[in-house]
């Protein structure tokens, strides 16, 4: 069987590159062969396998994997908060913190920033997108959000898929400023979210375990953030307290070992994606870029609307408008 490479556009280098998939032979066997499909249905997608592997990555003996991994994939250790020699386990390294200056946050209250390092696809209208990874496969917003009412609120909205590989920085951050809602857990399987798997079945995105959080932004309105678990992801941890007002770029949480995915959804007309993301996504070509880089901005009319709404709500003698959390 011919192997279809995973190509992506590197935003900083302005080049098209081939992704070197971590564990590629195993992933292709599981998702592209009959015997692998059997193993997928009986073992691979289940939480037990990922829990066992996650436990191994938490053990002290796994720390010996850190330095060879750093050397093999050419990490910039100057970005790390901790010394590369001080990680207690592979998971300790995997969900490492970076220095603040390593990921500058694009300025501007109308500017939205990427929530994670990774390979990104942007679609201005989720309803009209025929496919993300394979022809004939449509994205089901209702299945993905697990809530018909919420799906109607985001109908015809804009969607950003941010796919993280094992070699990426694995903390995720807020793309916009606003008030953080309570995360909602939707239980599910743990399929891979690699294009190798999603080309076979995009429904893995809504069959997987995931967490949905609403952010109420004074500029962008309601924004939904969804963190998706995947094969070999030990856990998805939330590090922010719901109900607080937070600035864009603030860390929201982290993934333990494995590749994973963050999906950001905007209501219709609330954001205008940057041209490079729209162009390459239309060609089914992911764009590699880092957390904190801009990926779009709110239209001026939306900004004026929210300012007008705020002035009415705070006017003397008027009741403050009830805000949905």
PDB file of C-alpha atoms in Angstrom:
ATOM      1  CA  UNK A   1       0.000   0.000   0.000  1.00  0.00           C
ATOM      2  CA  UNK A   2       1.330   3.422  -0.940  1.00  0.00           C
ATOM      3  CA  UNK A   3       2.083   5.603   2.076  1.00  0.00           C
ATOM      4  CA  UNK A   4       0.563   9.087   1.929  1.00  0.00           C
ATOM      5  CA  UNK A   5       2.928  11.508   3.693  1.00  0.00           C
ATOM      6  CA  UNK A   6       1.660  14.151   6.101  1.00  0.00           C
ATOM      7  CA  UNK A   7       2.573  17.547   4.658  1.00  0.00           C
ATOM      8  CA  UNK A   8       2.290  20.876   6.440  1.00  0.00           C
ATOM      9  CA  UNK A   9       3.187  24.521   5.843  1.00  0.00           C
ATOM     10  CA  UNK A  10       5.771  25.953   8.255  1.00  0.00           C
ATOM     11  CA  UNK A  11       4.618  29.526   8.875  1.00  0.00           C
ATOM     12  CA  UNK A  12       7.967  30.889  10.110  1.00  0.00           C
ATOM     13  CA  UNK A  13      10.088  29.233   7.409  1.00  0.00           C
ATOM     14  CA  UNK A  14       7.455  29.692   4.673  1.00  0.00           C
ATOM     15  CA  UNK A  15       8.111  26.165   3.411  1.00  0.00           C
ATOM     16  CA  UNK A  16       6.069  23.001   2.898  1.00  0.00           C
ATOM     17  CA  UNK A  17       7.531  20.132   4.936  1.00  0.00           C
ATOM     18  CA  UNK A  18       6.917  16.440   5.616  1.00  0.00           C
ATOM     19  CA  UNK A  19       5.980  15.472   9.156  1.00  0.00           C
ATOM     20  CA  UNK A  20       8.088  12.784  10.820  1.00  0.00           C
ATOM     21  CA  UNK A  21       5.397  10.925  12.751  1.00  0.00           C
ATOM     22  CA  UNK A  22       6.363   9.665  16.196  1.00  0.00           C
ATOM     23  CA  UNK A  23       5.675   5.895  16.187  1.00  0.00           C
ATOM     24  CA  UNK A  24       4.548   6.094  12.540  1.00  0.00           C
ATOM     25  CA  UNK A  25       4.916   2.395  11.761  1.00  0.00           C
ATOM     26  CA  UNK A  26       2.727   1.469  14.728  1.00  0.00           C
ATOM     27  CA  UNK A  27       0.092   4.117  13.925  1.00  0.00           C
ATOM     28  CA  UNK A  28      -0.122   3.110  10.255  1.00  0.00           C
ATOM     29  CA  UNK A  29      -0.366  -0.576  11.205  1.00  0.00           C
ATOM     30  CA  UNK A  30      -3.230   0.144  13.645  1.00  0.00           C
ATOM     31  CA  UNK A  31      -5.261   2.336  11.276  1.00  0.00           C
ATOM     32  CA  UNK A  32      -4.350   1.071   7.810  1.00  0.00           C
ATOM     33  CA  UNK A  33      -4.322  -2.751   8.120  1.00  0.00           C
ATOM     34  CA  UNK A  34      -7.006  -5.314   8.863  1.00  0.00           C
ATOM     35  CA  UNK A  35      -5.151  -6.851  11.820  1.00  0.00           C
ATOM     36  CA  UNK A  36      -4.416  -3.392  13.144  1.00  0.00           C
ATOM     37  CA  UNK A  37      -8.110  -2.461  12.937  1.00  0.00           C
ATOM     38  CA  UNK A  38      -8.909  -5.516  15.050  1.00  0.00           C
ATOM     39  CA  UNK A  39      -6.365  -4.441  17.660  1.00  0.00           C
ATOM     40  CA  UNK A  40      -7.802  -0.912  17.475  1.00  0.00           C
ATOM     41  CA  UNK A  41     -11.306  -2.144  18.294  1.00  0.00           C
ATOM     42  CA  UNK A  42     -10.231  -4.438  21.121  1.00  0.00           C
ATOM     43  CA  UNK A  43      -7.213  -2.795  22.776  1.00  0.00           C
ATOM     44  CA  UNK A  44      -5.749   0.420  21.353  1.00  0.00           C
ATOM     45  CA  UNK A  45      -8.729   2.766  21.777  1.00  0.00           C
ATOM     46  CA  UNK A  46      -9.343   1.741  25.383  1.00  0.00           C
ATOM     47  CA  UNK A  47      -8.219   3.807  28.361  1.00  0.00           C
ATOM     48  CA  UNK A  48      -6.396   0.904  30.049  1.00  0.00           C
ATOM     49  CA  UNK A  49      -3.599   0.817  27.468  1.00  0.00           C
ATOM     50  CA  UNK A  50      -3.053   4.590  27.691  1.00  0.00           C
ATOM     51  CA  UNK A  51      -3.195   4.491  31.503  1.00  0.00           C
ATOM     52  CA  UNK A  52      -0.525   1.776  31.647  1.00  0.00           C
ATOM     53  CA  UNK A  53       1.732   3.660  29.241  1.00  0.00           C
ATOM     54  CA  UNK A  54       1.084   6.931  31.070  1.00  0.00           C
ATOM     55  CA  UNK A  55       2.062   5.273  34.347  1.00  0.00           C
ATOM     56  CA  UNK A  56       5.320   4.094  32.780  1.00  0.00           C
ATOM     57  CA  UNK A  57       6.064   7.636  31.598  1.00  0.00           C
ATOM     58  CA  UNK A  58       5.529   8.862  35.186  1.00  0.00           C
ATOM     59  CA  UNK A  59       8.037   6.391  36.638  1.00  0.00           C
ATOM     60  CA  UNK A  60      11.550   7.544  37.498  1.00  0.00           C
ATOM     61  CA  UNK A  61      13.176   5.049  35.102  1.00  0.00           C
ATOM     62  CA  UNK A  62      11.520   6.853  32.167  1.00  0.00           C
ATOM     63  CA  UNK A  63      13.747   9.910  32.821  1.00  0.00           C
ATOM     64  CA  UNK A  64      16.535   8.159  30.895  1.00  0.00           C
ATOM     65  CA  UNK A  65      14.512   8.713  27.711  1.00  0.00           C
ATOM     66  CA  UNK A  66      14.591  12.509  28.063  1.00  0.00           C
ATOM     67  CA  UNK A  67      18.066  13.447  26.834  1.00  0.00           C
ATOM     68  CA  UNK A  68      18.029  11.096  23.788  1.00  0.00           C
ATOM     69  CA  UNK A  69      14.601  12.529  22.852  1.00  0.00           C
ATOM     70  CA  UNK A  70      15.895  16.106  23.164  1.00  0.00           C
ATOM     71  CA  UNK A  71      18.902  15.307  20.969  1.00  0.00           C
ATOM     72  CA  UNK A  72      16.925  13.363  18.347  1.00  0.00           C
ATOM     73  CA  UNK A  73      14.321  16.094  17.808  1.00  0.00           C
ATOM     74  CA  UNK A  74      16.583  19.111  18.306  1.00  0.00           C
ATOM     75  CA  UNK A  75      14.779  20.913  21.145  1.00  0.00           C
ATOM     76  CA  UNK A  76      15.880  24.403  22.132  1.00  0.00           C
ATOM     77  CA  UNK A  77      16.689  23.779  25.806  1.00  0.00           C
ATOM     78  CA  UNK A  78      17.126  27.518  26.405  1.00  0.00           C
ATOM     79  CA  UNK A  79      13.307  27.771  26.257  1.00  0.00           C
ATOM     80  CA  UNK A  80      12.858  25.403  29.210  1.00  0.00           C
ATOM     81  CA  UNK A  81      12.153  26.735  32.690  1.00  0.00           C
ATOM     82  CA  UNK A  82      13.980  23.706  34.144  1.00  0.00           C
ATOM     83  CA  UNK A  83      17.368  22.267  33.258  1.00  0.00           C
ATOM     84  CA  UNK A  84      17.127  19.298  30.840  1.00  0.00           C
ATOM     85  CA  UNK A  85      19.024  17.272  33.467  1.00  0.00           C
ATOM     86  CA  UNK A  86      16.469  17.893  36.230  1.00  0.00           C
ATOM     87  CA  UNK A  87      13.333  16.179  34.878  1.00  0.00           C
ATOM     88  CA  UNK A  88      12.145  13.422  37.244  1.00  0.00           C
ATOM     89  CA  UNK A  89      10.355  11.382  34.532  1.00  0.00           C
ATOM     90  CA  UNK A  90       9.548  11.534  30.845  1.00  0.00           C
ATOM     91  CA  UNK A  91       6.112  12.982  31.628  1.00  0.00           C
ATOM     92  CA  UNK A  92       7.783  15.663  33.734  1.00  0.00           C
ATOM     93  CA  UNK A  93       9.701  16.651  30.596  1.00  0.00           C
ATOM     94  CA  UNK A  94       6.763  16.125  28.264  1.00  0.00           C
ATOM     95  CA  UNK A  95       4.484  18.630  30.036  1.00  0.00           C
ATOM     96  CA  UNK A  96       7.370  21.019  30.744  1.00  0.00           C
ATOM     97  CA  UNK A  97       6.837  24.728  31.285  1.00  0.00           C
ATOM     98  CA  UNK A  98       8.565  27.256  29.019  1.00  0.00           C
ATOM     99  CA  UNK A  99       9.998  30.639  29.855  1.00  0.00           C
ATOM    100  CA  UNK A 100       7.540  33.479  29.356  1.00  0.00           C
ATOM    101  CA  UNK A 101       9.659  35.091  26.645  1.00  0.00           C
ATOM    102  CA  UNK A 102       9.802  31.823  24.661  1.00  0.00           C
ATOM    103  CA  UNK A 103       6.208  32.330  23.468  1.00  0.00           C
ATOM    104  CA  UNK A 104       5.444  36.056  22.966  1.00  0.00           C
ATOM    105  CA  UNK A 105       1.718  36.852  22.916  1.00  0.00           C
ATOM    106  CA  UNK A 106       0.562  38.840  19.869  1.00  0.00           C
ATOM    107  CA  UNK A 107      -0.819  42.196  21.122  1.00  0.00           C
ATOM    108  CA  UNK A 108      -4.186  43.823  20.396  1.00  0.00           C
ATOM    109  CA  UNK A 109      -7.566  43.325  22.054  1.00  0.00           C
ATOM    110  CA  UNK A 110      -9.126  42.330  18.712  1.00  0.00           C
ATOM    111  CA  UNK A 111      -6.374  39.768  18.011  1.00  0.00           C
ATOM    112  CA  UNK A 112      -6.846  36.067  18.864  1.00  0.00           C
ATOM    113  CA  UNK A 113      -3.748  33.937  19.471  1.00  0.00           C
ATOM    114  CA  UNK A 114      -3.027  30.273  18.857  1.00  0.00           C
ATOM    115  CA  UNK A 115      -3.813  28.187  21.965  1.00  0.00           C
ATOM    116  CA  UNK A 116      -0.976  25.704  21.454  1.00  0.00           C
ATOM    117  CA  UNK A 117       2.109  24.824  19.465  1.00  0.00           C
ATOM    118  CA  UNK A 118       1.166  22.555  16.600  1.00  0.00           C
ATOM    119  CA  UNK A 119      -0.315  22.133  13.165  1.00  0.00           C
ATOM    120  CA  UNK A 120      -3.451  24.201  12.599  1.00  0.00           C
ATOM    121  CA  UNK A 121      -6.478  24.088  10.280  1.00  0.00           C
ATOM    122  CA  UNK A 122      -8.967  26.979  10.130  1.00  0.00           C
ATOM    123  CA  UNK A 123     -12.475  26.960   8.679  1.00  0.00           C
ATOM    124  CA  UNK A 124     -14.592  30.108   8.502  1.00  0.00           C
ATOM    125  CA  UNK A 125     -17.860  28.145   8.449  1.00  0.00           C
ATOM    126  CA  UNK A 126     -17.954  24.715  10.041  1.00  0.00           C
ATOM    127  CA  UNK A 127     -21.243  23.879   8.295  1.00  0.00           C
ATOM    128  CA  UNK A 128     -19.934  24.498   4.781  1.00  0.00           C
ATOM    129  CA  UNK A 129     -16.629  22.667   5.169  1.00  0.00           C
ATOM    130  CA  UNK A 130     -16.999  19.455   3.178  1.00  0.00           C
ATOM    131  CA  UNK A 131     -14.060  17.766   4.818  1.00  0.00           C
ATOM    132  CA  UNK A 132     -10.995  18.412   6.945  1.00  0.00           C
ATOM    133  CA  UNK A 133      -8.882  15.337   6.362  1.00  0.00           C
ATOM    134  CA  UNK A 134     -10.767  13.245   3.782  1.00  0.00           C
ATOM    135  CA  UNK A 135     -13.362  13.903   1.089  1.00  0.00           C
ATOM    136  CA  UNK A 136     -16.938  13.075   1.971  1.00  0.00           C
ATOM    137  CA  UNK A 137     -16.451  13.257   5.745  1.00  0.00           C
ATOM    138  CA  UNK A 138     -18.317  16.119   7.396  1.00  0.00           C
ATOM    139  CA  UNK A 139     -17.727  17.520  10.853  1.00  0.00           C
ATOM    140  CA  UNK A 140     -20.676  17.044  13.243  1.00  0.00           C
ATOM    141  CA  UNK A 141     -20.804  20.016  15.619  1.00  0.00           C
ATOM    142  CA  UNK A 142     -23.620  18.523  17.698  1.00  0.00           C
ATOM    143  CA  UNK A 143     -21.794  15.234  18.202  1.00  0.00           C
ATOM    144  CA  UNK A 144     -18.548  17.033  18.925  1.00  0.00           C
ATOM    145  CA  UNK A 145     -19.967  19.392  21.577  1.00  0.00           C
ATOM    146  CA  UNK A 146     -22.309  16.743  22.957  1.00  0.00           C
ATOM    147  CA  UNK A 147     -25.104  19.306  23.292  1.00  0.00           C
ATOM    148  CA  UNK A 148     -27.717  20.203  20.661  1.00  0.00           C
ATOM    149  CA  UNK A 149     -28.445  23.611  22.194  1.00  0.00           C
ATOM    150  CA  UNK A 150     -24.769  24.524  22.297  1.00  0.00           C
ATOM    151  CA  UNK A 151     -24.349  23.320  18.722  1.00  0.00           C
ATOM    152  CA  UNK A 152     -27.138  25.686  17.605  1.00  0.00           C
ATOM    153  CA  UNK A 153     -25.367  28.577  19.350  1.00  0.00           C
ATOM    154  CA  UNK A 154     -22.215  27.882  17.330  1.00  0.00           C
ATOM    155  CA  UNK A 155     -23.983  26.922  14.078  1.00  0.00           C
ATOM    156  CA  UNK A 156     -22.220  28.384  11.013  1.00  0.00           C
ATOM    157  CA  UNK A 157     -19.406  29.408  13.342  1.00  0.00           C
ATOM    158  CA  UNK A 158     -15.659  29.388  12.696  1.00  0.00           C
ATOM    159  CA  UNK A 159     -13.441  26.546  13.828  1.00  0.00           C
ATOM    160  CA  UNK A 160      -9.707  26.127  14.477  1.00  0.00           C
ATOM    161  CA  UNK A 161      -8.176  22.665  14.907  1.00  0.00           C
ATOM    162  CA  UNK A 162      -4.777  22.718  16.632  1.00  0.00           C
ATOM    163  CA  UNK A 163      -3.088  19.299  16.469  1.00  0.00           C
ATOM    164  CA  UNK A 164      -0.188  18.596  18.818  1.00  0.00           C
ATOM    165  CA  UNK A 165       2.464  15.964  18.095  1.00  0.00           C
ATOM    166  CA  UNK A 166       4.534  14.253  20.818  1.00  0.00           C
ATOM    167  CA  UNK A 167       7.483  16.529  19.956  1.00  0.00           C
ATOM    168  CA  UNK A 168       5.466  19.714  20.632  1.00  0.00           C
ATOM    169  CA  UNK A 169       5.141  21.870  23.740  1.00  0.00           C
ATOM    170  CA  UNK A 170       2.144  20.275  25.479  1.00  0.00           C
ATOM    171  CA  UNK A 171       0.518  23.054  27.472  1.00  0.00           C
ATOM    172  CA  UNK A 172      -2.524  24.838  26.074  1.00  0.00           C
ATOM    173  CA  UNK A 173      -3.446  28.489  26.595  1.00  0.00           C
ATOM    174  CA  UNK A 174      -6.398  30.854  26.199  1.00  0.00           C
ATOM    175  CA  UNK A 175      -6.740  32.281  22.673  1.00  0.00           C
ATOM    176  CA  UNK A 176      -8.785  35.289  23.866  1.00  0.00           C
ATOM    177  CA  UNK A 177      -9.326  37.251  27.072  1.00  0.00           C
ATOM    178  CA  UNK A 178     -12.526  36.602  28.975  1.00  0.00           C
ATOM    179  CA  UNK A 179     -14.318  34.863  31.839  1.00  0.00           C
ATOM    180  CA  UNK A 180     -13.678  31.141  32.042  1.00  0.00           C
ATOM    181  CA  UNK A 181     -16.612  28.740  32.366  1.00  0.00           C
ATOM    182  CA  UNK A 182     -16.720  25.354  34.088  1.00  0.00           C
ATOM    183  CA  UNK A 183     -15.089  22.556  32.039  1.00  0.00           C
ATOM    184  CA  UNK A 184     -17.501  19.794  31.012  1.00  0.00           C
ATOM    185  CA  UNK A 185     -16.161  16.261  30.569  1.00  0.00           C
ATOM    186  CA  UNK A 186     -17.472  14.076  27.743  1.00  0.00           C
ATOM    187  CA  UNK A 187     -16.255  10.514  28.157  1.00  0.00           C
ATOM    188  CA  UNK A 188     -15.203   8.509  25.131  1.00  0.00           C
ATOM    189  CA  UNK A 189     -12.511   6.365  23.541  1.00  0.00           C
ATOM    190  CA  UNK A 190      -8.851   7.234  23.007  1.00  0.00           C
ATOM    191  CA  UNK A 191      -8.220   6.975  19.274  1.00  0.00           C
ATOM    192  CA  UNK A 192      -5.219   8.618  17.642  1.00  0.00           C
ATOM    193  CA  UNK A 193      -5.804  12.152  16.299  1.00  0.00           C
ATOM    194  CA  UNK A 194      -3.011  11.882  13.741  1.00  0.00           C
ATOM    195  CA  UNK A 195      -4.065  12.553  10.130  1.00  0.00           C
ATOM    196  CA  UNK A 196      -3.203   8.888   9.521  1.00  0.00           C
ATOM    197  CA  UNK A 197      -6.239   8.038  11.679  1.00  0.00           C
ATOM    198  CA  UNK A 198      -8.473  11.006  10.824  1.00  0.00           C
ATOM    199  CA  UNK A 199      -8.161  10.375   7.085  1.00  0.00           C
ATOM    200  CA  UNK A 200      -9.885   7.070   7.806  1.00  0.00           C
ATOM    201  CA  UNK A 201     -12.564   8.467  10.116  1.00  0.00           C
ATOM    202  CA  UNK A 202     -12.919  12.094  11.237  1.00  0.00           C
ATOM    203  CA  UNK A 203     -15.525  10.922  13.775  1.00  0.00           C
ATOM    204  CA  UNK A 204     -12.628   9.995  16.071  1.00  0.00           C
ATOM    205  CA  UNK A 205     -12.678  13.682  17.059  1.00  0.00           C
ATOM    206  CA  UNK A 206     -16.100  13.269  18.688  1.00  0.00           C
ATOM    207  CA  UNK A 207     -15.730   9.637  19.717  1.00  0.00           C
ATOM    208  CA  UNK A 208     -12.736  10.509  21.903  1.00  0.00           C
ATOM    209  CA  UNK A 209     -12.780  11.678  25.500  1.00  0.00           C
ATOM    210  CA  UNK A 210     -12.791  15.477  25.610  1.00  0.00           C
ATOM    211  CA  UNK A 211     -13.373  18.528  27.792  1.00  0.00           C
ATOM    212  CA  UNK A 212     -15.512  21.498  26.686  1.00  0.00           C
ATOM    213  CA  UNK A 213     -15.078  24.953  28.243  1.00  0.00           C
ATOM    214  CA  UNK A 214     -16.890  28.170  27.323  1.00  0.00           C
ATOM    215  CA  UNK A 215     -15.066  31.485  27.525  1.00  0.00           C
ATOM    216  CA  UNK A 216     -17.150  34.671  27.572  1.00  0.00           C
ATOM    217  CA  UNK A 217     -15.073  37.317  25.848  1.00  0.00           C
ATOM    218  CA  UNK A 218     -15.914  41.048  25.840  1.00  0.00           C
ATOM    219  CA  UNK A 219     -14.734  41.184  22.209  1.00  0.00           C
ATOM    220  CA  UNK A 220     -15.383  37.739  20.693  1.00  0.00           C
ATOM    221  CA  UNK A 221     -18.580  36.720  22.520  1.00  0.00           C
ATOM    222  CA  UNK A 222     -18.848  33.044  23.473  1.00  0.00           C
ATOM    223  CA  UNK A 223     -15.817  30.957  22.517  1.00  0.00           C
ATOM    224  CA  UNK A 224     -15.717  27.183  23.011  1.00  0.00           C
ATOM    225  CA  UNK A 225     -12.427  25.447  23.777  1.00  0.00           C
ATOM    226  CA  UNK A 226     -12.294  21.665  23.502  1.00  0.00           C
ATOM    227  CA  UNK A 227      -9.294  19.593  24.584  1.00  0.00           C
ATOM    228  CA  UNK A 228      -9.276  16.082  23.132  1.00  0.00           C
ATOM    229  CA  UNK A 229      -7.600  13.082  24.690  1.00  0.00           C
ATOM    230  CA  UNK A 230      -5.948  10.540  22.395  1.00  0.00           C
ATOM    231  CA  UNK A 231      -4.054   7.256  22.391  1.00  0.00           C
ATOM    232  CA  UNK A 232      -1.228   7.283  24.963  1.00  0.00           C
ATOM    233  CA  UNK A 233      -2.360  10.578  26.504  1.00  0.00           C
ATOM    234  CA  UNK A 234      -2.082   9.839  30.230  1.00  0.00           C
ATOM    235  CA  UNK A 235      -4.398  12.680  31.226  1.00  0.00           C
ATOM    236  CA  UNK A 236      -5.662  16.173  30.401  1.00  0.00           C
ATOM    237  CA  UNK A 237      -5.224  18.548  33.342  1.00  0.00           C
ATOM    238  CA  UNK A 238      -6.967  21.909  33.791  1.00  0.00           C
ATOM    239  CA  UNK A 239      -4.903  24.458  35.727  1.00  0.00           C
ATOM    240  CA  UNK A 240      -7.238  27.496  35.741  1.00  0.00           C
ATOM    241  CA  UNK A 241     -10.076  28.151  38.178  1.00  0.00           C
ATOM    242  CA  UNK A 242     -13.499  28.619  36.500  1.00  0.00           C
ATOM    243  CA  UNK A 243     -15.280  31.926  36.973  1.00  0.00           C
ATOM    244  CA  UNK A 244     -12.223  34.149  36.848  1.00  0.00           C
ATOM    245  CA  UNK A 245     -11.430  36.777  34.238  1.00  0.00           C
ATOM    246  CA  UNK A 246      -8.178  35.894  32.482  1.00  0.00           C
ATOM    247  CA  UNK A 247      -6.007  37.408  29.767  1.00  0.00           C
ATOM    248  CA  UNK A 248      -5.297  35.727  26.432  1.00  0.00           C
ATOM    249  CA  UNK A 249      -2.135  33.655  26.437  1.00  0.00           C
ATOM    250  CA  UNK A 250      -2.598  32.498  30.035  1.00  0.00           C
ATOM    251  CA  UNK A 251      -2.033  28.766  30.511  1.00  0.00           C
ATOM    252  CA  UNK A 252      -5.322  26.839  30.711  1.00  0.00           C
ATOM    253  CA  UNK A 253      -3.971  23.330  31.193  1.00  0.00           C
ATOM    254  CA  UNK A 254      -1.665  20.574  29.955  1.00  0.00           C
ATOM    255  CA  UNK A 255      -1.572  17.156  28.325  1.00  0.00           C
ATOM    256  CA  UNK A 256       0.547  14.311  29.624  1.00  0.00           C
ATOM    257  CA  UNK A 257       2.273  11.910  27.220  1.00  0.00           C
ATOM    258  CA  UNK A 258       0.971  11.561  23.669  1.00  0.00           C
ATOM    259  CA  UNK A 259      -0.183  13.592  20.713  1.00  0.00           C
ATOM    260  CA  UNK A 260      -3.465  15.405  21.145  1.00  0.00           C
ATOM    261  CA  UNK A 261      -5.680  18.201  19.906  1.00  0.00           C
ATOM    262  CA  UNK A 262      -7.275  21.517  20.921  1.00  0.00           C
ATOM    263  CA  UNK A 263     -10.311  22.775  18.996  1.00  0.00           C
ATOM    264  CA  UNK A 264     -11.447  26.412  19.286  1.00  0.00           C
ATOM    265  CA  UNK A 265     -14.903  27.412  18.035  1.00  0.00           C
ATOM    266  CA  UNK A 266     -16.255  30.938  17.514  1.00  0.00           C
ATOM    267  CA  UNK A 267     -19.839  32.007  16.946  1.00  0.00           C
ATOM    268  CA  UNK A 268     -20.757  33.074  13.428  1.00  0.00           C
ATOM    269  CA  UNK A 269     -19.200  36.379  12.371  1.00  0.00           C
ATOM    270  CA  UNK A 270     -17.105  36.799  15.525  1.00  0.00           C
ATOM    271  CA  UNK A 271     -13.663  36.282  13.984  1.00  0.00           C
ATOM    272  CA  UNK A 272     -11.835  36.768  10.694  1.00  0.00           C
ATOM    273  CA  UNK A 273      -9.071  34.182  10.289  1.00  0.00           C
ATOM    274  CA  UNK A 274      -5.699  35.217   8.873  1.00  0.00           C
ATOM    275  CA  UNK A 275      -5.365  34.665   5.133  1.00  0.00           C
ATOM    276  CA  UNK A 276      -2.545  32.114   5.295  1.00  0.00           C
ATOM    277  CA  UNK A 277      -4.565  29.818   7.554  1.00  0.00           C
ATOM    278  CA  UNK A 278      -7.659  30.038   5.365  1.00  0.00           C
ATOM    279  CA  UNK A 279      -5.712  29.497   2.135  1.00  0.00           C
ATOM    280  CA  UNK A 280      -3.727  26.465   3.294  1.00  0.00           C
ATOM    281  CA  UNK A 281      -6.664  24.922   5.148  1.00  0.00           C
ATOM    282  CA  UNK A 282      -8.725  25.063   1.956  1.00  0.00           C
ATOM    283  CA  UNK A 283      -5.975  22.936   0.418  1.00  0.00           C
ATOM    284  CA  UNK A 284      -6.096  20.547   3.411  1.00  0.00           C
ATOM    285  CA  UNK A 285      -2.595  21.661   4.373  1.00  0.00           C
ATOM    286  CA  UNK A 286      -2.019  22.258   8.072  1.00  0.00           C
ATOM    287  CA  UNK A 287      -0.026  25.328   9.140  1.00  0.00           C
ATOM    288  CA  UNK A 288       2.669  24.809  11.759  1.00  0.00           C
ATOM    289  CA  UNK A 289       2.891  27.750  14.172  1.00  0.00           C
ATOM    290  CA  UNK A 290       3.438  28.326  17.873  1.00  0.00           C
ATOM    291  CA  UNK A 291       1.288  29.312  20.807  1.00  0.00           C
ATOM    292  CA  UNK A 292       0.871  33.065  21.138  1.00  0.00           C
ATOM    293  CA  UNK A 293       1.052  33.817  17.405  1.00  0.00           C
ATOM    294  CA  UNK A 294      -2.004  35.540  15.974  1.00  0.00           C
ATOM    295  CA  UNK A 295      -4.471  33.547  13.921  1.00  0.00           C
ATOM    296  CA  UNK A 296      -7.242  36.086  13.395  1.00  0.00           C
ATOM    297  CA  UNK A 297      -9.043  39.142  14.688  1.00  0.00           C
ATOM    298  CA  UNK A 298     -12.529  40.317  15.568  1.00  0.00           C
ATOM    299  CA  UNK A 299     -14.208  42.490  12.918  1.00  0.00           C
ATOM    300  CA  UNK A 300     -14.560  46.160  13.879  1.00  0.00           C
ATOM    301  CA  UNK A 301     -18.364  45.978  13.949  1.00  0.00           C
ATOM    302  CA  UNK A 302     -18.234  43.205  16.532  1.00  0.00           C
ATOM    303  CA  UNK A 303     -15.970  45.292  18.742  1.00  0.00           C
ATOM    304  CA  UNK A 304     -18.326  48.271  18.513  1.00  0.00           C
ATOM    305  CA  UNK A 305     -21.320  46.060  19.341  1.00  0.00           C
ATOM    306  CA  UNK A 306     -19.723  44.763  22.528  1.00  0.00           C
ATOM    307  CA  UNK A 307     -18.672  48.247  23.596  1.00  0.00           C
ATOM    308  CA  UNK A 308     -22.233  49.493  23.022  1.00  0.00           C
ATOM    309  CA  UNK A 309     -23.672  46.546  24.966  1.00  0.00           C
ATOM    310  CA  UNK A 310     -21.304  47.237  27.854  1.00  0.00           C
ATOM    311  CA  UNK A 311     -22.195  50.947  27.978  1.00  0.00           C
ATOM    312  CA  UNK A 312     -25.933  50.127  28.095  1.00  0.00           C
ATOM    313  CA  UNK A 313     -25.412  47.527  30.812  1.00  0.00           C
ATOM    314  CA  UNK A 314     -23.460  49.926  33.035  1.00  0.00           C
ATOM    315  CA  UNK A 315     -25.545  53.061  32.411  1.00  0.00           C
ATOM    316  CA  UNK A 316     -26.983  54.796  35.551  1.00  0.00           C
ATOM    317  CA  UNK A 317     -30.453  53.570  36.419  1.00  0.00           C
ATOM    318  CA  UNK A 318     -30.216  50.549  34.119  1.00  0.00           C
ATOM    319  CA  UNK A 319     -29.944  46.952  35.259  1.00  0.00           C
ATOM    320  CA  UNK A 320     -26.743  45.192  34.243  1.00  0.00           C
ATOM    321  CA  UNK A 321     -27.311  42.794  31.382  1.00  0.00           C
ATOM    322  CA  UNK A 322     -27.355  39.191  32.469  1.00  0.00           C
ATOM    323  CA  UNK A 323     -24.249  37.403  31.172  1.00  0.00           C
ATOM    324  CA  UNK A 324     -24.380  33.758  30.226  1.00  0.00           C
ATOM    325  CA  UNK A 325     -21.673  31.676  31.827  1.00  0.00           C
TER     326      UNK A 325
END
